[in-house]
Every structure is written in structure tokens, then in C-alpha cells.
mmCIF file of C-alpha atoms in Angstrom:
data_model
loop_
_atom_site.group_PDB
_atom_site.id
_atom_site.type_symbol
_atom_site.label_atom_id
_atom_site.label_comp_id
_atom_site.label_asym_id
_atom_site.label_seq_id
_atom_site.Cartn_x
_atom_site.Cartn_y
_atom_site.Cartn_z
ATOM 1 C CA UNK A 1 95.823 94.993 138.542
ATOM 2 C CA UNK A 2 97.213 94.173 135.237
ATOM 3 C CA UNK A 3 97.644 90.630 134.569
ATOM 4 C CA UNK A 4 100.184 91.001 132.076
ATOM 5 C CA UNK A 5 102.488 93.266 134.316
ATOM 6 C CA UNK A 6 101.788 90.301 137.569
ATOM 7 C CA UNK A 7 103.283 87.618 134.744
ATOM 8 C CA UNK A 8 106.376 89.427 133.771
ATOM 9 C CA UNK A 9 107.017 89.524 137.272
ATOM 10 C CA UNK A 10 105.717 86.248 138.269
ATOM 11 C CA UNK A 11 107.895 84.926 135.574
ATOM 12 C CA UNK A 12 111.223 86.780 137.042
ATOM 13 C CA UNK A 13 110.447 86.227 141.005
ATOM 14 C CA UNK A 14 108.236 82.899 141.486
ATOM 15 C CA UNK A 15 109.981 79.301 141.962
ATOM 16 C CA UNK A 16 110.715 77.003 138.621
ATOM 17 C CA UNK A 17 107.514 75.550 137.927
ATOM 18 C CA UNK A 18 105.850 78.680 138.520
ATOM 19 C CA UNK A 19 108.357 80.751 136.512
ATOM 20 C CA UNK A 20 107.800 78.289 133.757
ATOM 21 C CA UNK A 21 104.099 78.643 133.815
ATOM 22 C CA UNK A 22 104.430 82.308 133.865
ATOM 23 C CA UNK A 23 106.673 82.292 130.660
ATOM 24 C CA UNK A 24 104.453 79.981 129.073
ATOM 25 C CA UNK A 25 101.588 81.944 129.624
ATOM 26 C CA UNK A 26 102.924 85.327 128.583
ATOM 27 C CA UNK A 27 104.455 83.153 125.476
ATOM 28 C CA UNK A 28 101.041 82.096 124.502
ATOM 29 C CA UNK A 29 98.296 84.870 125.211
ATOM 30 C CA UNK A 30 96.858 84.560 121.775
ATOM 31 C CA UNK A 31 95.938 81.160 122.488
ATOM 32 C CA UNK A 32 94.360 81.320 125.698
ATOM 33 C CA UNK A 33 90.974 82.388 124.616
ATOM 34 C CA UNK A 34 89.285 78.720 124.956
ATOM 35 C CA UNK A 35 92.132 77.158 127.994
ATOM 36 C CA UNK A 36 90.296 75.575 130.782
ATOM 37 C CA UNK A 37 92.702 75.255 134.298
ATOM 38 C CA UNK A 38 93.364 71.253 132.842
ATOM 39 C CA UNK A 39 94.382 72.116 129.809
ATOM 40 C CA UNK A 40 96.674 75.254 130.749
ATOM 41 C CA UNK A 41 98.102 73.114 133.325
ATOM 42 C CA UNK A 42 99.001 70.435 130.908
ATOM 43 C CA UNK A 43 99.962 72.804 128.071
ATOM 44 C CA UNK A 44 102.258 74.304 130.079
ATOM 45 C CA UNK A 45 103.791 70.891 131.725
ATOM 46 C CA UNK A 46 102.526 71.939 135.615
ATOM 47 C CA UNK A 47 100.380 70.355 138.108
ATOM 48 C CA UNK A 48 96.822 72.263 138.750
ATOM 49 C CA UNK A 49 98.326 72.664 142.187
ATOM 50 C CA UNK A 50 100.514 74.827 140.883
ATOM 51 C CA UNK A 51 98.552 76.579 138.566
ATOM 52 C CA UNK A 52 96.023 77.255 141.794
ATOM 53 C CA UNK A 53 98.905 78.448 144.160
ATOM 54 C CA UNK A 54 100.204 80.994 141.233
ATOM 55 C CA UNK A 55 96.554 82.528 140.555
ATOM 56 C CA UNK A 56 96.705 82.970 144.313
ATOM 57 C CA UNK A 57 100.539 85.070 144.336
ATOM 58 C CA UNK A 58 98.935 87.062 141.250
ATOM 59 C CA UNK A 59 96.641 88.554 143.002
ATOM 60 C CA UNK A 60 93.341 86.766 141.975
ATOM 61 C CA UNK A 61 90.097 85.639 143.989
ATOM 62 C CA UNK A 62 90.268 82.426 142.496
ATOM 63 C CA UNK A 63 91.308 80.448 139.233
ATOM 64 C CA UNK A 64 88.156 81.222 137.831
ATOM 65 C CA UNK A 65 88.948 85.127 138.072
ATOM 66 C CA UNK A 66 92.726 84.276 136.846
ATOM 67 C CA UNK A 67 91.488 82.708 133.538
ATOM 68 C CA UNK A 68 88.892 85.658 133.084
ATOM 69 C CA UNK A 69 92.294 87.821 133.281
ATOM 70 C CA UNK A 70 94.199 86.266 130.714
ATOM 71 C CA UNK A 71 91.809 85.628 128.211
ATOM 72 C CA UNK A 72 90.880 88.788 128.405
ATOM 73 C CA UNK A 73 94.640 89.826 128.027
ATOM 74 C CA UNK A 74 95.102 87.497 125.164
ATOM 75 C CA UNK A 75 91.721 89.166 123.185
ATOM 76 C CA UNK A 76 93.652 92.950 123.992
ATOM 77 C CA UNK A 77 96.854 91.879 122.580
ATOM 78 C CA UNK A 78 95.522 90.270 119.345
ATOM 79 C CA UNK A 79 93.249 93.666 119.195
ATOM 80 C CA UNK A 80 96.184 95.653 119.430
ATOM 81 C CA UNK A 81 98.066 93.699 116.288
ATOM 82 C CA UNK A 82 95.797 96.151 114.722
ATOM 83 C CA UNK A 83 96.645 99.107 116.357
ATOM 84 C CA UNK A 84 100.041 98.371 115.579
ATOM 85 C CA UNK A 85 100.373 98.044 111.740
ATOM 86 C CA UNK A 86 98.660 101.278 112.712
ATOM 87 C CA UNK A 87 101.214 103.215 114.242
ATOM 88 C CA UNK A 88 103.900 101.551 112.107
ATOM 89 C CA UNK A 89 102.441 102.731 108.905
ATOM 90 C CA UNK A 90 104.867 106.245 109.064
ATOM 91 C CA UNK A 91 107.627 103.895 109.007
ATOM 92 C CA UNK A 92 106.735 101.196 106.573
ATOM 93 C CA UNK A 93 107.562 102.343 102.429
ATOM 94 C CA UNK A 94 105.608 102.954 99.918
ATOM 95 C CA UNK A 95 104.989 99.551 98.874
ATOM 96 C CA UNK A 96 104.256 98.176 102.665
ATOM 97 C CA UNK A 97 101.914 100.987 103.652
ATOM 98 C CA UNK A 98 99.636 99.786 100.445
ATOM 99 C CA UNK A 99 99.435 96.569 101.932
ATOM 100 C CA UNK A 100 98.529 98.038 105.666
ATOM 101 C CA UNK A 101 96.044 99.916 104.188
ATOM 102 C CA UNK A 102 94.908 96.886 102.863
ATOM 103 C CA UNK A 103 94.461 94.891 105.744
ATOM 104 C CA UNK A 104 93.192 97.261 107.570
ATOM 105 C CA UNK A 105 90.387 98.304 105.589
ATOM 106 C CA UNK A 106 89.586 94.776 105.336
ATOM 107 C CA UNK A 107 91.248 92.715 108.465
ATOM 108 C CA UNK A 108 88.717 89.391 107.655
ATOM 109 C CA UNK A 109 89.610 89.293 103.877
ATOM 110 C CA UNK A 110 93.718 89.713 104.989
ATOM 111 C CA UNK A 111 93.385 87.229 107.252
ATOM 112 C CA UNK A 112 92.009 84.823 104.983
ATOM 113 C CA UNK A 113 93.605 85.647 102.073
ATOM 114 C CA UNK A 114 96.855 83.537 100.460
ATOM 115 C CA UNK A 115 99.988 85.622 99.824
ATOM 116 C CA UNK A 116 98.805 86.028 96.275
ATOM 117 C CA UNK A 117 95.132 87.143 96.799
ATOM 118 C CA UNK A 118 96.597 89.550 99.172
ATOM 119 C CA UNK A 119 99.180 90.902 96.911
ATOM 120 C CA UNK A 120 96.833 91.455 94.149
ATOM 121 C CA UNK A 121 94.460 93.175 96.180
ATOM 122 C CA UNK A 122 97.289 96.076 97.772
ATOM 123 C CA UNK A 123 98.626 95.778 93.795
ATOM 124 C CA UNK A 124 102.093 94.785 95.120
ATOM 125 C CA UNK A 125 104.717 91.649 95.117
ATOM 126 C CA UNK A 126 104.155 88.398 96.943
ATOM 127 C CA UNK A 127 107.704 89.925 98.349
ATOM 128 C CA UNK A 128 106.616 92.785 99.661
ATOM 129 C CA UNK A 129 103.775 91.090 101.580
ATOM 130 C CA UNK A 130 106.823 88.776 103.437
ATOM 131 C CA UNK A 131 108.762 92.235 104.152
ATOM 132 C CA UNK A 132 105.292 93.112 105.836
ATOM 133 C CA UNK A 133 104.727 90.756 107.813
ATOM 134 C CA UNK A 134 108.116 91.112 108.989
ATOM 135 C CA UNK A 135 108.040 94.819 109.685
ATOM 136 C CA UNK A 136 105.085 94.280 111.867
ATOM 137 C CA UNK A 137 106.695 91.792 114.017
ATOM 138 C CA UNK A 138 105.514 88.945 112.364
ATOM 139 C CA UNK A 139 107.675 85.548 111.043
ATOM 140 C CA UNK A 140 106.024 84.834 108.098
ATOM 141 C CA UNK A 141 102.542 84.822 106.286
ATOM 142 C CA UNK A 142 101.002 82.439 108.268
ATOM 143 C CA UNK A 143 102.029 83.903 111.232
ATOM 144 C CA UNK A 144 100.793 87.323 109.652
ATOM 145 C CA UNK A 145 97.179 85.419 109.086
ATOM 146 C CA UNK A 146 96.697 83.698 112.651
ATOM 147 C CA UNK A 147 97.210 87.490 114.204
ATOM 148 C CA UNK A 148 94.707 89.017 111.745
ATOM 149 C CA UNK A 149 92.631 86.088 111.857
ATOM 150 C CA UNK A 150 92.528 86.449 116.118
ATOM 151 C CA UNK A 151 92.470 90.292 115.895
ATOM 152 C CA UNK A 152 89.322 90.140 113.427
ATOM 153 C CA UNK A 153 87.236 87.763 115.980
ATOM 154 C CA UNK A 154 88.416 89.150 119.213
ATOM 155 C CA UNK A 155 85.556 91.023 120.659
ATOM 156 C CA UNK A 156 86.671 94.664 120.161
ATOM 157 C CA UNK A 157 84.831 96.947 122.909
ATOM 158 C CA UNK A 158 83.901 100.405 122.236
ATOM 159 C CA UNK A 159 83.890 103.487 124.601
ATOM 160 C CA UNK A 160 81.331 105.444 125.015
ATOM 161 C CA UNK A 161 83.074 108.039 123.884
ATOM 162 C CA UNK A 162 83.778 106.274 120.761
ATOM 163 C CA UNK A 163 79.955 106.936 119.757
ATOM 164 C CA UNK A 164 79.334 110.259 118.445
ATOM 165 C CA UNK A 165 76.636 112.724 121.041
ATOM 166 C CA UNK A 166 73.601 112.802 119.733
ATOM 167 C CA UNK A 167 74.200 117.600 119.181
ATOM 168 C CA UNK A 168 77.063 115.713 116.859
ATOM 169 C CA UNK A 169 75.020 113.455 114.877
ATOM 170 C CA UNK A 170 72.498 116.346 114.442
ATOM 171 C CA UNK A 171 75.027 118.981 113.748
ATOM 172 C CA UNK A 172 76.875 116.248 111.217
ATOM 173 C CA UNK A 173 73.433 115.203 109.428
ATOM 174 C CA UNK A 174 72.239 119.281 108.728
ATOM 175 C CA UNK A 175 75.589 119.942 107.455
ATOM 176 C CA UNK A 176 75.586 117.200 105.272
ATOM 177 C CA UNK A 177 71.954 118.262 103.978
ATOM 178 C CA UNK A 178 73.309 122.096 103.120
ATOM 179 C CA UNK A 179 76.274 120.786 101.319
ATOM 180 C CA UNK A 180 74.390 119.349 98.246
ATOM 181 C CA UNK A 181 71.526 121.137 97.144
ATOM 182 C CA UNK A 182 67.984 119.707 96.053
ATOM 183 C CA UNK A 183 68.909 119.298 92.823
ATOM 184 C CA UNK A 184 72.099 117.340 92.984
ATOM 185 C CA UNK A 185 69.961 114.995 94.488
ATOM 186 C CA UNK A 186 67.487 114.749 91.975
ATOM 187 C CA UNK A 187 70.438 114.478 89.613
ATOM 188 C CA UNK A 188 71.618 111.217 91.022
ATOM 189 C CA UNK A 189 68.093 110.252 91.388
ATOM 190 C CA UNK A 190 67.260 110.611 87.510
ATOM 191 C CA UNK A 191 71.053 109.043 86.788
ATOM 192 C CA UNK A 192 70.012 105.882 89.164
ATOM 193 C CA UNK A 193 66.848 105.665 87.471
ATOM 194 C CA UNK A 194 67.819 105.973 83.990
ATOM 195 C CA UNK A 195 70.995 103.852 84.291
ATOM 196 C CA UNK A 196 70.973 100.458 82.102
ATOM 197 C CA UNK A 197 73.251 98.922 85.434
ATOM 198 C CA UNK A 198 74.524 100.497 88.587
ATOM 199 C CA UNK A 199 78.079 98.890 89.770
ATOM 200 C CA UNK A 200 78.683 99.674 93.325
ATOM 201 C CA UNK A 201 81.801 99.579 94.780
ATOM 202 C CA UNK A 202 83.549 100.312 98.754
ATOM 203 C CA UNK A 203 82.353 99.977 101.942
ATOM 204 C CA UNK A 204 84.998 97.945 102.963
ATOM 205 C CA UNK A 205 85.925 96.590 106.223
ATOM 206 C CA UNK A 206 83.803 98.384 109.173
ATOM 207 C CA UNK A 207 81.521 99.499 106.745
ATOM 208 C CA UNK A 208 80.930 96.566 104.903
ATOM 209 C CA UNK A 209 77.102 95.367 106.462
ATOM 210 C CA UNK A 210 76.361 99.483 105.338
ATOM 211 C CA UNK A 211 77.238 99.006 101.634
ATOM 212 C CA UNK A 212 74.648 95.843 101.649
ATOM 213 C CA UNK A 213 72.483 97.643 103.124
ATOM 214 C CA UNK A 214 72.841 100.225 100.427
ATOM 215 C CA UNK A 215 72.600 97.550 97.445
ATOM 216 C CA UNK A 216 69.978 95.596 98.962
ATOM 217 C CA UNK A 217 67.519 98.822 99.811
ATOM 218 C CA UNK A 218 68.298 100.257 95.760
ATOM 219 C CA UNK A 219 67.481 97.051 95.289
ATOM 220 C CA UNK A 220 64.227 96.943 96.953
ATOM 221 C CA UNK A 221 63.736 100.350 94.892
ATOM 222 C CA UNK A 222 64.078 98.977 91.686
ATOM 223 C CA UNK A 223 67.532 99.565 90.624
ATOM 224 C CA UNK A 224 69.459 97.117 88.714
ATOM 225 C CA UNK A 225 72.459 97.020 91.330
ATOM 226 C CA UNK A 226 75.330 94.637 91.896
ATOM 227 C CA UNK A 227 77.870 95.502 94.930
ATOM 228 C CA UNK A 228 81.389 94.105 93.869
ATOM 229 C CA UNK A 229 83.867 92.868 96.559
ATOM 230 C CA UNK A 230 86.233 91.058 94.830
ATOM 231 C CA UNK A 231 89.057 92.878 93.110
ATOM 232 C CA UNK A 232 89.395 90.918 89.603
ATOM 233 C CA UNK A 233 85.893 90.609 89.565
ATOM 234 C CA UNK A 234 86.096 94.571 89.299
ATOM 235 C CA UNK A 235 88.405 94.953 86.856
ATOM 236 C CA UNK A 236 86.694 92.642 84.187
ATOM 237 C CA UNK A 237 83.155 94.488 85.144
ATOM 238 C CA UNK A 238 84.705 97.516 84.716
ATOM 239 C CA UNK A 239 85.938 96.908 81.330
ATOM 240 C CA UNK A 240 82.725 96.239 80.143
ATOM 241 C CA UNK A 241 81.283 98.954 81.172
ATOM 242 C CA UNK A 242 78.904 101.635 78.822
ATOM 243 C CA UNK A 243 77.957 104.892 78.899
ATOM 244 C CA UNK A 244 74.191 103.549 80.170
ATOM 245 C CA UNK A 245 75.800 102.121 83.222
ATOM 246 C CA UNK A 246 76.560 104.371 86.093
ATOM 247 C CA UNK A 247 79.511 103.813 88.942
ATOM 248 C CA UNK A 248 78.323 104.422 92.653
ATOM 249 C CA UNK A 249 81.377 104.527 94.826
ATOM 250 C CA UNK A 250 80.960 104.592 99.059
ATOM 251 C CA UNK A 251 84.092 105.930 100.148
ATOM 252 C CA UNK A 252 83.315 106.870 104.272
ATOM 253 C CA UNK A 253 86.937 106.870 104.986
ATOM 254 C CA UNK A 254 89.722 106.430 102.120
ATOM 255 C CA UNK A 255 89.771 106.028 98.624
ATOM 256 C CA UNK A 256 91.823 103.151 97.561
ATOM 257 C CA UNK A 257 93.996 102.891 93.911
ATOM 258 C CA UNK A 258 91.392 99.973 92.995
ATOM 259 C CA UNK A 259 88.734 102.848 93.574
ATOM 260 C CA UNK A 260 90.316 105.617 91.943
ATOM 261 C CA UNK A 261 91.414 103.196 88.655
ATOM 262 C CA UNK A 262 87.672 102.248 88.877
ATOM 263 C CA UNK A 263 86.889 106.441 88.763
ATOM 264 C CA UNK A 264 89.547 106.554 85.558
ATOM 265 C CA UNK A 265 88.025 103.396 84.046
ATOM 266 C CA UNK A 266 84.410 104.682 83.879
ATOM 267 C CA UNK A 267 85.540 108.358 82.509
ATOM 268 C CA UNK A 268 87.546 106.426 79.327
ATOM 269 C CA UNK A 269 84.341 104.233 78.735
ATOM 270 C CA UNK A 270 81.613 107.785 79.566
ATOM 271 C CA UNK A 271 80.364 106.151 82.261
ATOM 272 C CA UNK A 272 78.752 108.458 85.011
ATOM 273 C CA UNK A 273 80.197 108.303 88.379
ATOM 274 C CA UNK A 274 78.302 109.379 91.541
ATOM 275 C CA UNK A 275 80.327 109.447 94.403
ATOM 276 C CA UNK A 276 79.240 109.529 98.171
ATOM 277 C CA UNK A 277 81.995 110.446 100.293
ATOM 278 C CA UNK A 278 83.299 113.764 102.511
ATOM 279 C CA UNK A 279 84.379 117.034 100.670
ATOM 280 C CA UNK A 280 87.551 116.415 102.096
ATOM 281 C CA UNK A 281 88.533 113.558 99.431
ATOM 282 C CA UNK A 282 89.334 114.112 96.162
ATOM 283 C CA UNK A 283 86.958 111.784 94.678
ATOM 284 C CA UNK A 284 84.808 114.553 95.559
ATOM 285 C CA UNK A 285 85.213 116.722 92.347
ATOM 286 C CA UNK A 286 86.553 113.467 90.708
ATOM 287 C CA UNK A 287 82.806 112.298 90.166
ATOM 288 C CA UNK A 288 79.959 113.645 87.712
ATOM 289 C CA UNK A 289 77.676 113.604 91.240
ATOM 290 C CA UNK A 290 78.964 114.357 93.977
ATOM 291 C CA UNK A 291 77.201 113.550 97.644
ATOM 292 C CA UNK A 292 77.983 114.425 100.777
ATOM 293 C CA UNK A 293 78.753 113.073 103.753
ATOM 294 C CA UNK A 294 79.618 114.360 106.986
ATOM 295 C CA UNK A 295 83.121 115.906 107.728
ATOM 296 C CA UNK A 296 82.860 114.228 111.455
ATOM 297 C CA UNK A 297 84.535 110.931 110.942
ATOM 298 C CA UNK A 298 82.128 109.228 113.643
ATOM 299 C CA UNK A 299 78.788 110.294 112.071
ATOM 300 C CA UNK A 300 79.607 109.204 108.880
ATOM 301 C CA UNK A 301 77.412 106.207 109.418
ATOM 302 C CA UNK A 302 74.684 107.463 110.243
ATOM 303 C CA UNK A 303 75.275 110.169 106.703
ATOM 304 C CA UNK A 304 75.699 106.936 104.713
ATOM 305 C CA UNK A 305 72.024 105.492 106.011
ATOM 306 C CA UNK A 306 70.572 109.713 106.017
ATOM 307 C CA UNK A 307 71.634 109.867 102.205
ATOM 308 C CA UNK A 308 70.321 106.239 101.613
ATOM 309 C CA UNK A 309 67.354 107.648 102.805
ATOM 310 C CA UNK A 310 66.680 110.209 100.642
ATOM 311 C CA UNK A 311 67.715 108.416 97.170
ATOM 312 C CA UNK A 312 65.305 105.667 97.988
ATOM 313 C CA UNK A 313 62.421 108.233 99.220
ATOM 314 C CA UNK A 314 63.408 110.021 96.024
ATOM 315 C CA UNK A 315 63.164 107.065 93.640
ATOM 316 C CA UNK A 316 60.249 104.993 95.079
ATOM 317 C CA UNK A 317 58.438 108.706 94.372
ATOM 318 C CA UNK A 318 59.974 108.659 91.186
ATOM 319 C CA UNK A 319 58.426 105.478 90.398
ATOM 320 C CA UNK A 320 55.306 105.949 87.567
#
């Protein structure tokens, strides 16, 4: 039974102490993660008597099964903070949905982040980032932080439906290889190769251990290739950028303003821009190379590692 529906009602129907230790607990989910049955007993101001008699009217074998329950409770909510700026995105303006796309492309950096590092990377106000965090249910930054900061190291489970069949993968992957032809390829190959530097950029968030994969395989290959993260990092390597370089952007998903001012950046300085991301986006004709990757959202990781593949098959056969 749900734990969190037995405390509402625990907290409505049980005697005082038992009330209180309902109200405390619903009050404090987030924080349960680590309690043992002293210290919830003592946080809450009860005896472990009464914290063993409650377990019992809640429906639980024991106290250790009632703990199991709420931390597990606790890890949902602070998974669902995410899920939230989600749905709340339609609602938020212009300014505020820059700054959920933000954090939800990249939940560790947001919850890390100071109000200014996180206004500079959405390219809004440190004022804007307080209305956030107020639209979202939040009552300040730091509150903002501790939610993102639980949400990013709660264990988040996925379905087995959440992983793509394997007549999907395979479906995805030949689809991907008919979009491009053989030559596009060995385009991109020659304009790795050739390139004085390669500067690549996304990968954010989810996909961020695939993007150093990506650097450190080119790597491997022989490619002079550094992966950027940090947004004013960017913007002074971009401005140094010559026509010998060449821009590799990994857009799975989105494509940010920071990636498309990176795109406008590279065609002032004549700076060739290879682009792997679906047909869908419009990065796709944006870039001088354009690669494919799957139109089915949940095979697009196994596209990223299937064209990472074939560049580095490509250029280790390149190699004299």
C-alpha cells in the first residue's frame, strides 16, 4: 500500500504523538534517505515505542519494512522534482523555460551551480532564476539546489519498457545508415583528419559519459580533440577559432542557444561544422556535415556509439 497515502491519514486519524510523527514524516521525506528508527524517533520528538506501534497501524511487517517504505518514498518525491519543472515548463515564460531547460539537461551542474553560474549558463537574470525557483514550488535558491541536488543522486529506476526492443534498435541503426550516404562519411572523415583542432561540444546531462566517450575514442584515433563543458570557456574558444579548426556538435536531444551561437560563431570565423544529431533538428541543414542519428528518441544512444564507430573505423584506416 502506499506509504505516503497511510501518512496523510495516519497524520489526520492516529493519537497526538502519532499524528505528530506522521506530520513530521510527510514534512521531511527528502531527508529520510539515511534515518535509522533512533534518529527518526528523536528527530521527530517521539519515543521508539511509538514509532514501533505506528509502523504497526500503517500496515507494515515491521520497522525495518516501514523505513524501507519511506525512504523509498522520499527518493520518488525528490525524483519527481524533476518531472515537475517538467510538466510546468508550458506554463513558465520565456525567460523561465530557458532556465528549465537548463537544469534539466544538466540536473548535477544546476544543482551545484551559484545563482550566477546558473544564470549565465540559461543566458538570463540572477532574477529570473529566483522567479524559478519559485514557480516550481521552491523558496529560494538554496532550496532550488538541495531538490536538484537530492533528485540528481536519488537512484532513478528504469522500466523495462523504458529500453528500446532490440527489432527497434535494429530498425533505428539501418535507418540511420541509409540516411547519410558513404560519402558524407568520408567527408567528415577527411574534415576530422585534416582539421588543425576539433572543438566538441553537447552531450549534456544523460548523455554526458557518451560525449567522453566520443572525445576520448577520436582521441585514441589521433585527432586533436578537446570536449568543452563549461560555458565561458566556450565562448573565448570559440572566438579564437580558424578556418583549420572544425566544430563537432552532439546534439541527441535539443539544441541549446549556447549551441546554436556556437553554429553562428564558427560560420563568421569559416570554420566547418559537422553536426551529429536527428533530421528532425534544425542544426541538421545548419552544419557543413551533417550525420544522422536515429529519429527513435530511445535508440539514439546506441546511433551516437554506431556513428562513433564508423568515424573511428574510418580514420584509423585512414591513417598512412
Amino acid at each position: 500500500m502506499d506509504i505516503v497515502w497511510q501518512l496523510q491519514q495516519q497524520s489526520e486519524r492516529a493519537d497526538a504523538q502519532e499524528s505528530k510523527l506522521a506530520r513530521f514524516i510527510l514534512a521531511n521525506l527528502h531527508s529520510n534517505a539515511q534515518a535509522t528508527m533512533e534518529s527518526l524517533a528523536a528527530q521527530a520528538g517521539v519515543s521508539q515505542e511509538v514509532l514501533r506501534r505506528f509502523a504497526a497501524s500503517a500496515g507494515c511487517r515491521d520497522l525495518d519494512d516501514f523505513l524501507h517504505k519511506v525512504r523509498k518514498a522520499g527518493q520518488q518525491q525528490e525524483v519527481a522534482f524533476l518531472e515537475v519543472i517538467r510538466q510546468r515548463q508550458t506554463s513558465l515564460s520565456q525567460q523561465e523555460k530557458r532556465v528549465a531547460e537548463t537544469i534539466l539537461g544538466d540536473s548535477a551542474f544546476a544543482a551545484s551551480a551559484t545563482i550566477e553560474q546558473l544564470a549565465g549558463r540559461a543566458e538570463v537574470s540572477a532574477a529570473t532564476i529566483t522567479r524559478f525557483a519559485r514557480s516550481v514550488g521552491c523558496e529560494d535558491i538554496r532550496d532550488l539546489r538541495m531538490r536538484l541536488a537530492r533528485a540528481s543522486s536519488a537512484p532513478q529506476q528504469r522500466s523495462i519498457n523504458a529500453i528500446a526492443p532490440l527489432e527497434v534498435i535494429h530498425q533505428a541503426l539501418t535507418q540511420q545508415w541509409s540516411l547519410a550516404e558513404t560519402a558524407t562519411w568520408e567527408r567528415a572523415v577527411t574534415a576530422l583528419r585534416k582539421a588543425r583542432s576539433v572543438l566538441l561540444i553537447g552531450g549534456a546531462g544523460q548523455q554526458t559519459p557518451l560525449a567522453a566517450e566520443v572525445q576520448q575514442r577520436l582521441n585514441s584515433a589521433g585527432l586533436a580533440i578537446a570536449w568543452i563543458q563549461d560555458d565561458n570557456l566556450l565562448r573565448m574558444t570559440l572566438s579564437r577559432l580558424q578556418p583549420d579548426d572544425l566544430l563537432l556538435i552532439l546534439a541527441p536531444d535539443a539544441v541549446s542557444s549556447t549551441v546554436l551561437s556556437a553554429v553562428h560563431h564558427a560560420h563568421i570565423q569559416k570554420t566547418a561544422v559537422i553536426a551529429l544529431c536527428p533530421q528532425a533538428l534544425d542544426l541538421a541543414s545548419q552544419a557543413d556535415i551533417w550525420l544522422p542519428l536515429p529519429e527513435t528518441k530511445s535508440a539514439r544512444s546506441y546511433g551516437i556509439l554506431f556513428a562513433l564507430e564508423r568515424l573511428e573505423a574510418a580514420l584509423y584506416n585512414a591513417k598512412p
